[in-house]
C-alpha positions as CSV (number, residue, x, y, z in Angstrom):
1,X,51.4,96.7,97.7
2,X,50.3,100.4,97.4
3,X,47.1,99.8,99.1
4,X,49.0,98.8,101.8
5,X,51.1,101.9,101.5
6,X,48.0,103.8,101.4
7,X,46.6,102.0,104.2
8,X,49.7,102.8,106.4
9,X,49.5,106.8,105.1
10,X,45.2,107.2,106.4
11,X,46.9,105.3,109.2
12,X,49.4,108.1,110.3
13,X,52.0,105.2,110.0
14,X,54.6,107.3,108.2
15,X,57.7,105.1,108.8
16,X,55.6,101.7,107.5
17,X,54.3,103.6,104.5
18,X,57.7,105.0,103.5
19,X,59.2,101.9,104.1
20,X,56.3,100.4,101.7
21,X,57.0,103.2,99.1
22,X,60.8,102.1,98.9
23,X,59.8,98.8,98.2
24,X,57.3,100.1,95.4
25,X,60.3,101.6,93.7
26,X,62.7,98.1,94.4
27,X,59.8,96.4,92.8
28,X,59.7,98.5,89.6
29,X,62.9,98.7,89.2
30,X,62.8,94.3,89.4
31,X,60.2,94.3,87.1
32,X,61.6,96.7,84.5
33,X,65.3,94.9,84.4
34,X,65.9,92.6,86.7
35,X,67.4,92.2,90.1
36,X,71.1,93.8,89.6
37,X,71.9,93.1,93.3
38,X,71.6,96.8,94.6
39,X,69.9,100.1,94.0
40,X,72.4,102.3,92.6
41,X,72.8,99.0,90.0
42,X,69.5,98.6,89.0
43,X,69.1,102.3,88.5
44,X,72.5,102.0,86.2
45,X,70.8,99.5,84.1
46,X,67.7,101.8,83.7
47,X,69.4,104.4,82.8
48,X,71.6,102.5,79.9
49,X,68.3,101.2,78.9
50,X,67.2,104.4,78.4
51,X,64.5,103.8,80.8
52,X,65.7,106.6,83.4
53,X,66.7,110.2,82.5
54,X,69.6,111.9,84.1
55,X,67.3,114.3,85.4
56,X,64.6,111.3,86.9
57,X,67.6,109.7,88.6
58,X,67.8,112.1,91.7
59,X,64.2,112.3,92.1
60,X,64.2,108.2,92.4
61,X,67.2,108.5,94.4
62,X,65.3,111.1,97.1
63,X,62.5,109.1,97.2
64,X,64.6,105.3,98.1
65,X,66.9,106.9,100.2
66,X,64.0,108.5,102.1
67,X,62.6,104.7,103.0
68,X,66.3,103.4,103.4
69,X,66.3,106.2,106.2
70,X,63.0,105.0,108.0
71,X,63.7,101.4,107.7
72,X,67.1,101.4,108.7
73,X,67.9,104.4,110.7
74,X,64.8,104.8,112.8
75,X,63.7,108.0,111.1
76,X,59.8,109.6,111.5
77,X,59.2,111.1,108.1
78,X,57.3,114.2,108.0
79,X,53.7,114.2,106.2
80,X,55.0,116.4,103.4
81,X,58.4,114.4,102.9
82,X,55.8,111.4,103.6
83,X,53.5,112.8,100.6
84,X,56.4,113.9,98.2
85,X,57.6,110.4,98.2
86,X,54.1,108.9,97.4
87,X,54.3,111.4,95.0
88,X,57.3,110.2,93.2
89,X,56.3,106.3,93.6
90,X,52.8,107.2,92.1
91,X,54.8,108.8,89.1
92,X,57.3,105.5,88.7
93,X,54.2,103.2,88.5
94,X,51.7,105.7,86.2
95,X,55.5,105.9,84.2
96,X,55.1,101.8,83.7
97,X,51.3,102.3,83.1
98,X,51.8,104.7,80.5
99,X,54.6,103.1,79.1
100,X,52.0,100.0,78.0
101,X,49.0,102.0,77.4
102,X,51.3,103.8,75.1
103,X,51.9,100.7,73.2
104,X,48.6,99.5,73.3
105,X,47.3,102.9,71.4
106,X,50.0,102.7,68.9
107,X,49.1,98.8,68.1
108,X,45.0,99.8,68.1
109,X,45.7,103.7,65.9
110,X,45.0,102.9,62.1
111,X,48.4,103.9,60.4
112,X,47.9,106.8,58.2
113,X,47.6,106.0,54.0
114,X,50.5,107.4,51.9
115,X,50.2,110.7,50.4
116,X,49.2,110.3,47.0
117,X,51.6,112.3,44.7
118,X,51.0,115.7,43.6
119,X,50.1,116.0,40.1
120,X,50.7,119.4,39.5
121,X,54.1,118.7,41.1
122,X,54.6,115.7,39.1
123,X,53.9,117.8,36.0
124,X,56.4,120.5,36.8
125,X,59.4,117.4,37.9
126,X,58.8,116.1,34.5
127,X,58.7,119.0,32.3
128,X,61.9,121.0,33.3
């Protein structure tokens, strides 16, 4: 689906790539917790999930409401409101990226061995 959205951006086709770019974010939010039945629910779940900050919630919000106002209102995005929301949907999915790459480096890093006790600490413990 970004392709397309990328497509419809080298196209000039603001409205059909921010309307693409508010389904990215629908998506992701589907794929993260499920459908909840609206927006402003899914984004509720995330954030009890502790998958969405306070502070990334606005920034999400901009973005949706920005492709809820081309695909249902009519409106011509400018290129840099156009490019600020491919911005944030390009964060959202590198976000989902990371979050498995994340878990894959953890699973593939050796774990470090235990410390092995001091004996000159050990020495002092047991002689007081």
């Amino acid at each position: 689906m970004l392709d397309e959205v990328y497509a419809a951006l080298h196209a000039d086709s603001r409205r059909l790539a921010m309307m693409g770019a508010r389904a990215i974010i629908d998506k992701a939010i589907g794929r993260r917790i499920g459908d909840k039945g609206n927006f402003a629910k899914g984004l509720d779940e995330l954030q009890k999930a502790n998958l969405l900050s306070q502070q990334e919630r606005p920034i999400i919000e901009a973005a949706f409401d920005a492709g809820s106002a081309a695909m249902h209102r009519g409106h011509q995005p400018s290129a840099d409101s156009l490019n600020t929301t491919i911005d944030i949907v390009e964060r959202v999915i590198h976000a989902e990226i990371l979050e498995e790459k994340a878990k894959e480096l953890v699973a593939a890093t050796p774990k470090r061995a235990p410390r092995a006790a001091n004996s000159a600490t050990e020495k002092r413990d047991t002689a007081g």
